[in-house]
mmCIF file of C-alpha atoms in Angstrom:
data_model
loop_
_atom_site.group_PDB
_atom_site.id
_atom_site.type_symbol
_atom_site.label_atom_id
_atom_site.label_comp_id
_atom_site.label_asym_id
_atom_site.label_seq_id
_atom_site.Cartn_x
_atom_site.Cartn_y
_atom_site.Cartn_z
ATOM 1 C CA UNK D 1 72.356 107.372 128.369
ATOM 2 C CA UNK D 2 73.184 107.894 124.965
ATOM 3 C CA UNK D 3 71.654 105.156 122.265
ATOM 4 C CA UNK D 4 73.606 101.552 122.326
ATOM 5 C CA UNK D 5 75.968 101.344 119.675
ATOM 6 C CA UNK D 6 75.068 100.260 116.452
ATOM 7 C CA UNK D 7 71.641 100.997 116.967
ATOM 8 C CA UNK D 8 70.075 102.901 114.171
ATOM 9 C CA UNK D 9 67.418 106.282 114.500
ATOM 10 C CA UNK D 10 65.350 104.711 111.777
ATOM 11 C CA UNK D 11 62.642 107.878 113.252
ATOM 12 C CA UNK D 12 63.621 111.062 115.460
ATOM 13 C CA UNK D 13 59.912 112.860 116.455
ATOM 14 C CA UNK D 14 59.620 116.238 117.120
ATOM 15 C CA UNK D 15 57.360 118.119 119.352
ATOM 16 C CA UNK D 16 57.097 121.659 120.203
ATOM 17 C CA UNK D 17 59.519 122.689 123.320
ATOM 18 C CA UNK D 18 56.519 125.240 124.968
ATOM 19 C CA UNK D 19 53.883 122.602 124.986
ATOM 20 C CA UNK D 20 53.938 120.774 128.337
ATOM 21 C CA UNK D 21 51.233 118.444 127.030
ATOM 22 C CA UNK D 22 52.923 117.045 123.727
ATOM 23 C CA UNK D 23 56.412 116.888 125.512
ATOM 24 C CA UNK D 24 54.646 114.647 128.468
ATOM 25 C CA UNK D 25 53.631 112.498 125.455
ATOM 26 C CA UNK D 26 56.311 112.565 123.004
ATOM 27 C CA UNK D 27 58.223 109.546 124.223
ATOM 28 C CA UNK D 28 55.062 107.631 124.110
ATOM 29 C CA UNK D 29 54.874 106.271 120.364
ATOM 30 C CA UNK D 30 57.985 104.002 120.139
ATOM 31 C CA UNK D 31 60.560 106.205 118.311
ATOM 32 C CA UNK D 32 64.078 105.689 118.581
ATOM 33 C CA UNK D 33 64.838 109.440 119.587
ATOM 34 C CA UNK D 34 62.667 112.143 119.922
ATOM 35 C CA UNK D 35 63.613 115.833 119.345
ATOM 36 C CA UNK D 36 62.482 118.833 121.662
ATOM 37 C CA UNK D 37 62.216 122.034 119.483
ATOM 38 C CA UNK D 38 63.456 125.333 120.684
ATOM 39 C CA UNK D 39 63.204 126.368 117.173
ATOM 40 C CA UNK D 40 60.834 126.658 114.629
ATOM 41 C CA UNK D 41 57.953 125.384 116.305
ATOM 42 C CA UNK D 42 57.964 128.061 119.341
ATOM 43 C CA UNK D 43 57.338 131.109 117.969
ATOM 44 C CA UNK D 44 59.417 134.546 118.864
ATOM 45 C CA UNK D 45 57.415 135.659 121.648
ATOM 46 C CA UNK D 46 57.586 131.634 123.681
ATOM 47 C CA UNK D 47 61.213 131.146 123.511
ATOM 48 C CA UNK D 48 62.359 132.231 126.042
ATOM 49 C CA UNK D 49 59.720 130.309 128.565
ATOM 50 C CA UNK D 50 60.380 127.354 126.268
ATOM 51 C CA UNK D 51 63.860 126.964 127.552
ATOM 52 C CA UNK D 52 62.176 126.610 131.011
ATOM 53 C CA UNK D 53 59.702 124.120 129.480
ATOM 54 C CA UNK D 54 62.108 121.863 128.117
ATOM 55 C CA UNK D 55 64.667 121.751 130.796
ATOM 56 C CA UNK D 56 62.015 120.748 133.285
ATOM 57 C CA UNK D 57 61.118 117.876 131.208
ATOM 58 C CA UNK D 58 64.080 116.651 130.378
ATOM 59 C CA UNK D 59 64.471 114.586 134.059
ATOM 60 C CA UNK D 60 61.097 112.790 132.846
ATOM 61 C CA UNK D 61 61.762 110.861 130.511
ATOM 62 C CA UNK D 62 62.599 106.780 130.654
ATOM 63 C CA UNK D 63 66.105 105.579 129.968
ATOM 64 C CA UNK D 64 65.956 103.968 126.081
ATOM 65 C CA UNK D 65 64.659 106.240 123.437
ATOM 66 C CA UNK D 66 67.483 109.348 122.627
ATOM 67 C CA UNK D 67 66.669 112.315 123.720
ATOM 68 C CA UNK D 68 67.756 115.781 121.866
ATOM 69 C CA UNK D 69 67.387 119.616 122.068
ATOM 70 C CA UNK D 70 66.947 121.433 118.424
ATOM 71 C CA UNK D 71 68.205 124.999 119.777
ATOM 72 C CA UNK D 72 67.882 128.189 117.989
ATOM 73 C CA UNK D 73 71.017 128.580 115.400
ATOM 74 C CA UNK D 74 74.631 129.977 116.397
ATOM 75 C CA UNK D 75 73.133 133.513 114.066
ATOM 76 C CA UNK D 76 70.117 134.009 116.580
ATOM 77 C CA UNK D 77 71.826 135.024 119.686
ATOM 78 C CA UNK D 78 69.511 132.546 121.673
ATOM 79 C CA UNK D 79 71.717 129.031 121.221
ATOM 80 C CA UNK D 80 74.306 129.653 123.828
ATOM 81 C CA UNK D 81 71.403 130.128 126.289
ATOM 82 C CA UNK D 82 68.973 127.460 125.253
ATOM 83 C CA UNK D 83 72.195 124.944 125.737
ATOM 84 C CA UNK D 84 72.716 126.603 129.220
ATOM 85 C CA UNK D 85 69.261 125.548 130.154
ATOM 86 C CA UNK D 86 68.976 121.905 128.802
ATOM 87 C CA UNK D 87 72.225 120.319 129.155
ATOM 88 C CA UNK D 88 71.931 117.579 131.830
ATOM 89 C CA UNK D 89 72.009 114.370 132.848
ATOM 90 C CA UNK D 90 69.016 113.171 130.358
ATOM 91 C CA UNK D 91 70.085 115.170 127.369
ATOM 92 C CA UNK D 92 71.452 112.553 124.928
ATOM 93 C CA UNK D 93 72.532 115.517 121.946
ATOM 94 C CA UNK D 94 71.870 118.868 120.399
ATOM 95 C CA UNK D 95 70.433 119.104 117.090
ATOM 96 C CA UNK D 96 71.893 122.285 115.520
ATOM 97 C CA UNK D 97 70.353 124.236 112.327
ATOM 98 C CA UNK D 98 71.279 125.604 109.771
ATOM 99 C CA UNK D 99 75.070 124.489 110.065
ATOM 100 C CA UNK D 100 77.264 125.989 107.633
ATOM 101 C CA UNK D 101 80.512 125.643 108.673
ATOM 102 C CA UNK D 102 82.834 123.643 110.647
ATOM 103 C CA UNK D 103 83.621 125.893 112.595
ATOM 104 C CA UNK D 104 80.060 126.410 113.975
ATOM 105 C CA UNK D 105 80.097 122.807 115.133
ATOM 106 C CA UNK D 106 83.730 123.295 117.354
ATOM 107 C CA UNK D 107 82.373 126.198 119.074
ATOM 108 C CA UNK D 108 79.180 124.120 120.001
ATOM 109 C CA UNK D 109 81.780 121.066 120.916
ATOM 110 C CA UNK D 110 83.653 124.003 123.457
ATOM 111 C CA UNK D 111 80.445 124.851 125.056
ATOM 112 C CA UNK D 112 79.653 121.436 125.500
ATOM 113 C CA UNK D 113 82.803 120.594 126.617
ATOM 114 C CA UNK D 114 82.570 123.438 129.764
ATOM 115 C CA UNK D 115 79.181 122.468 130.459
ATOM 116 C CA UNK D 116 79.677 119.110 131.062
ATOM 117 C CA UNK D 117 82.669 119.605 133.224
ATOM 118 C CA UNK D 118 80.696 121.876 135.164
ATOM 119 C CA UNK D 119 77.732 119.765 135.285
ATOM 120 C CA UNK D 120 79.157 116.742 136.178
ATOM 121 C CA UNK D 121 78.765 114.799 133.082
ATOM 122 C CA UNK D 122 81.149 112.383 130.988
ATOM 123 C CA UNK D 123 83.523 114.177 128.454
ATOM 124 C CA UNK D 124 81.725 113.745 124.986
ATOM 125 C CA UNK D 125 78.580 112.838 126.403
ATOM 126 C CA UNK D 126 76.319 115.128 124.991
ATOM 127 C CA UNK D 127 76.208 114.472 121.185
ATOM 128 C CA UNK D 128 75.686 117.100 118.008
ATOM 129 C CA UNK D 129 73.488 116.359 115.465
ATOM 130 C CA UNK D 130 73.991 119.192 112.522
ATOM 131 C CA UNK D 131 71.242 119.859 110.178
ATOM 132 C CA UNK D 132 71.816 120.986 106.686
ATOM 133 C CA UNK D 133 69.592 123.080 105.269
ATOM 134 C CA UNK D 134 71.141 125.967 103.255
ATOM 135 C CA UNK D 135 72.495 125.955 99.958
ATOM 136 C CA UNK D 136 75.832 127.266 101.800
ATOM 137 C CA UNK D 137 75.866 124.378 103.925
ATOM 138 C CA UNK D 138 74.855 121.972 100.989
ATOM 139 C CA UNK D 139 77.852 122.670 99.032
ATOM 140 C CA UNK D 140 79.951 122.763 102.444
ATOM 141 C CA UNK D 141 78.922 119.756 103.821
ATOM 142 C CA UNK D 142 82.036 117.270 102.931
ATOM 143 C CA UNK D 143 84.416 119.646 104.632
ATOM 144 C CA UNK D 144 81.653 120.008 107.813
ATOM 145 C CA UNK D 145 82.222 116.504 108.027
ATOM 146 C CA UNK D 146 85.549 115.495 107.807
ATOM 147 C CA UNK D 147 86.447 118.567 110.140
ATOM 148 C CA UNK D 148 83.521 117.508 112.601
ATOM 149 C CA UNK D 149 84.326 117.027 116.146
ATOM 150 C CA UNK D 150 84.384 113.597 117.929
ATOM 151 C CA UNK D 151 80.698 114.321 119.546
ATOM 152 C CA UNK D 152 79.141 114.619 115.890
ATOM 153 C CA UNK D 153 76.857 111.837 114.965
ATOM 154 C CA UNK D 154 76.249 112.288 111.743
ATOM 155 C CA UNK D 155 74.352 114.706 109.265
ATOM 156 C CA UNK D 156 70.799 115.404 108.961
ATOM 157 C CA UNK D 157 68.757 117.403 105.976
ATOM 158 C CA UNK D 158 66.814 119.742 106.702
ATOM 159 C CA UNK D 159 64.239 119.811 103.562
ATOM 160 C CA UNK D 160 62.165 122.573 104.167
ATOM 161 C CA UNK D 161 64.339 125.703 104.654
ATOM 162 C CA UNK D 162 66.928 124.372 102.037
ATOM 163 C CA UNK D 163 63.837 124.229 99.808
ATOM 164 C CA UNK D 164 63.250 127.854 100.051
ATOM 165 C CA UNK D 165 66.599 128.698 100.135
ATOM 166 C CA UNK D 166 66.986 126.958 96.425
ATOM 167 C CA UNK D 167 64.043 128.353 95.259
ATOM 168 C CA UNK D 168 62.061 124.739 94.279
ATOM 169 C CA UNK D 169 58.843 123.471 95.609
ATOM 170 C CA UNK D 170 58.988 120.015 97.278
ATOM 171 C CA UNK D 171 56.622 117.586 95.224
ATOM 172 C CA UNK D 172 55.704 113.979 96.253
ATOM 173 C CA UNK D 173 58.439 112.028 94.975
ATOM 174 C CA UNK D 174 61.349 114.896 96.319
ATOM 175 C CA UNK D 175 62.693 114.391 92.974
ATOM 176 C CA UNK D 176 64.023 118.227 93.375
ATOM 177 C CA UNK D 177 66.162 117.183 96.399
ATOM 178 C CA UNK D 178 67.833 114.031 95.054
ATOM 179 C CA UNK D 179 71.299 115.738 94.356
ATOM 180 C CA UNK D 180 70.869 117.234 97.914
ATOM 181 C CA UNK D 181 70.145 114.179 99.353
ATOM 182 C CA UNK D 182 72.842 112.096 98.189
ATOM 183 C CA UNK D 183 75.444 114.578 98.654
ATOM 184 C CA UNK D 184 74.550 114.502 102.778
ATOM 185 C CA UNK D 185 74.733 110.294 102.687
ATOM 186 C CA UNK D 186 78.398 110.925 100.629
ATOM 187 C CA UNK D 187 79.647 113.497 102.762
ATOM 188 C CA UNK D 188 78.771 111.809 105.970
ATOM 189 C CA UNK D 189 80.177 108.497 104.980
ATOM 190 C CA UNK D 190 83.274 110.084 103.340
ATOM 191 C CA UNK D 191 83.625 111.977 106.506
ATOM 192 C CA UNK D 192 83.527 108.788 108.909
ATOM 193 C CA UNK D 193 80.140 109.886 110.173
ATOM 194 C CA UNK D 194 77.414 107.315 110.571
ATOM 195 C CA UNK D 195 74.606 107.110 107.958
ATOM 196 C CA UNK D 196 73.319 110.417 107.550
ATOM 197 C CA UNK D 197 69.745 111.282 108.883
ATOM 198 C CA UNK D 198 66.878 112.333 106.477
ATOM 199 C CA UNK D 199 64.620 114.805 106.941
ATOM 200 C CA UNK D 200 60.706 114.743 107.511
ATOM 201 C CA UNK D 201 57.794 114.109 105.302
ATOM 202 C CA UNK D 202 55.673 116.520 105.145
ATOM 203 C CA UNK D 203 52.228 115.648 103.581
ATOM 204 C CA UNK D 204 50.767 114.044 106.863
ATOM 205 C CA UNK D 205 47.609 112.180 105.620
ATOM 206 C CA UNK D 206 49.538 110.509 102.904
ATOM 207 C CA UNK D 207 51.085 107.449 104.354
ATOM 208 C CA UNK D 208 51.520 105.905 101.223
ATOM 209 C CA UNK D 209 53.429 108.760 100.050
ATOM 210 C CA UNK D 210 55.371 108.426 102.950
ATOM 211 C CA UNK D 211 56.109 105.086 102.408
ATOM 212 C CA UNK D 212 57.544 105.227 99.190
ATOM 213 C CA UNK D 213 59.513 107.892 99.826
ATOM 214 C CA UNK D 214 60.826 106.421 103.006
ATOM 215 C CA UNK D 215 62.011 103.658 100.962
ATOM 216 C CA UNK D 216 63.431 106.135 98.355
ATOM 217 C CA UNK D 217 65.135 107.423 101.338
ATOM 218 C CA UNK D 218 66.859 104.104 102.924
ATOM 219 C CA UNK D 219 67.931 103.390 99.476
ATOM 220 C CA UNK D 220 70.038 106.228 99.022
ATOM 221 C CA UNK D 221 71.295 105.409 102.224
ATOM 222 C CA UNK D 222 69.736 107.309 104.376
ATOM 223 C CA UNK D 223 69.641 105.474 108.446
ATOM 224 C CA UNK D 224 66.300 107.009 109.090
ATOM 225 C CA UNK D 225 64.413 110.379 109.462
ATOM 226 C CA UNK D 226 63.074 113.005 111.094
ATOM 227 C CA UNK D 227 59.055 112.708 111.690
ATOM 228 C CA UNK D 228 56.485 115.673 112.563
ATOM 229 C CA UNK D 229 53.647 113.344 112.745
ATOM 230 C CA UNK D 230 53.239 110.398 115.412
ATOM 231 C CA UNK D 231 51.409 108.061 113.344
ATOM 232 C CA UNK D 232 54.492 108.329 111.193
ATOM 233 C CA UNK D 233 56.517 106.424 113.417
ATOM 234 C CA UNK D 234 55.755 102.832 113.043
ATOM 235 C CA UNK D 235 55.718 102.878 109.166
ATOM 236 C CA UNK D 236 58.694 104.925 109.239
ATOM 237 C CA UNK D 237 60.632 101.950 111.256
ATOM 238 C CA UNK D 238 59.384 99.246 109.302
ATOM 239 C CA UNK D 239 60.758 100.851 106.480
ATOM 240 C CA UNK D 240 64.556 101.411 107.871
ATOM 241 C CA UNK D 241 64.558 97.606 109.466
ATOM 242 C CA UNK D 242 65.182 96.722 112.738
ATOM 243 C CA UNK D 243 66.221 98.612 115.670
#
């Protein structure tokens, strides 16, 4: 089931798609979603098997938190296939990187839209969460989201790739990503999207880091973010409010 209305994702946790271990555990440590990765964290070489990995652990996991799929991008050759393999009953959405263009997002909405015909499953059912992460999709992202399809959710930022994609270093306070940050929460709302999603923080022994940039985050408007780090969770969601 996808994630009662109105409910925020104050944290969505990642955990690597070809580790059988982490993905028994991942819905464990109270986040409101958690996010099986196809792509970055699986190297060249696992992808393929991951596919395999993820779609037999999908079925596992207890109705509540929402459940997504970060596939490999539309330019990889690999997304078509890794949605082949993981859309079913439990999936809740797809997280997609490195969107660009609308028109990215409709041809993931048309595969979705076969599969769950074929599979059974609710019109709409599966939802798309974009990430933005380039400095093409940056400057594209108001007309990604008033063109998005009825599925989207909303967007997320992806800090790390558009990082090296501008050139900057991230420091502590993510001054360098402020414009970037509150051109996602503008675009999303002007767009009719829910509150955008931000993206993780990445200096995992530094919770009071975290913290304050958590609330740096909520205050720009931000619903939540992504988290790479369990022990990120709980601060995280005090930080965003209530569930």
């Amino acid at each position: 089931m996808s994630r009662p209305a109105g409910r925020a994702l104050r944290s969505l946790l990642f955990t690597p798609g070809d580790q059988p271990r982490k993905l028994a555990k991942v819905g464990s440590f109270g986040a409101d979603g958690f996010v099986l990765d196809l792509e970055d964290a699986v190297a060249e070489s696992a992808k393929d098997a991951a596919r395999g990995t993820v779609a037999a652990a999908l079925p596992t996991y207890a109705p509540g938190p929402m459940v997504l799929v970060r596939v490999n991008g539309v330019q990889t050759g690999r997304c078509e296939d890794d949605m082949l393999a993981v859309v079913v009953e439990r999936l809740d959405g797809i997280m997609a990187p490195k969107v660009e263009d609308a028109a990215a997002l409709h041809r993931l909405d048309a595969l979705l839209t076969v599969l769950e015909r074929a599979r059974g499953l609710p019109s709409g059912r599966v939802r798309l969460l974009p990430t933005i992460e380039t400095a093409v999709g940056l400057t594209a992202c108001e007309q990604i989201a008033a063109a998005a399809p009825a599925r989207v959710i909303t967007l997320q930022l992806g800090p790390a790739d558009l990082a090296v994609d501008l050139t900057v270093d991230l420091t502590v306070d993510a001054r360098e990503l402020l414009y970037a940050r509150s051109q996602l929460v503008a675009a999303a709302r002007a767009g009719g999207l829910e509150p955008a999603v931000d993206g993780a923080y990445f200096e995992l022994q530094n919770l009071e880091g975290l913290i304050a940039d958590s609330v740096r985050s909520r205050e720009l408007g931000f619903q939540g973010r992504c988290v790479i780090y369990p022990p990120h969770v709980e601060p995280v969601q005090q930080v965003y409010g209530a569930g």
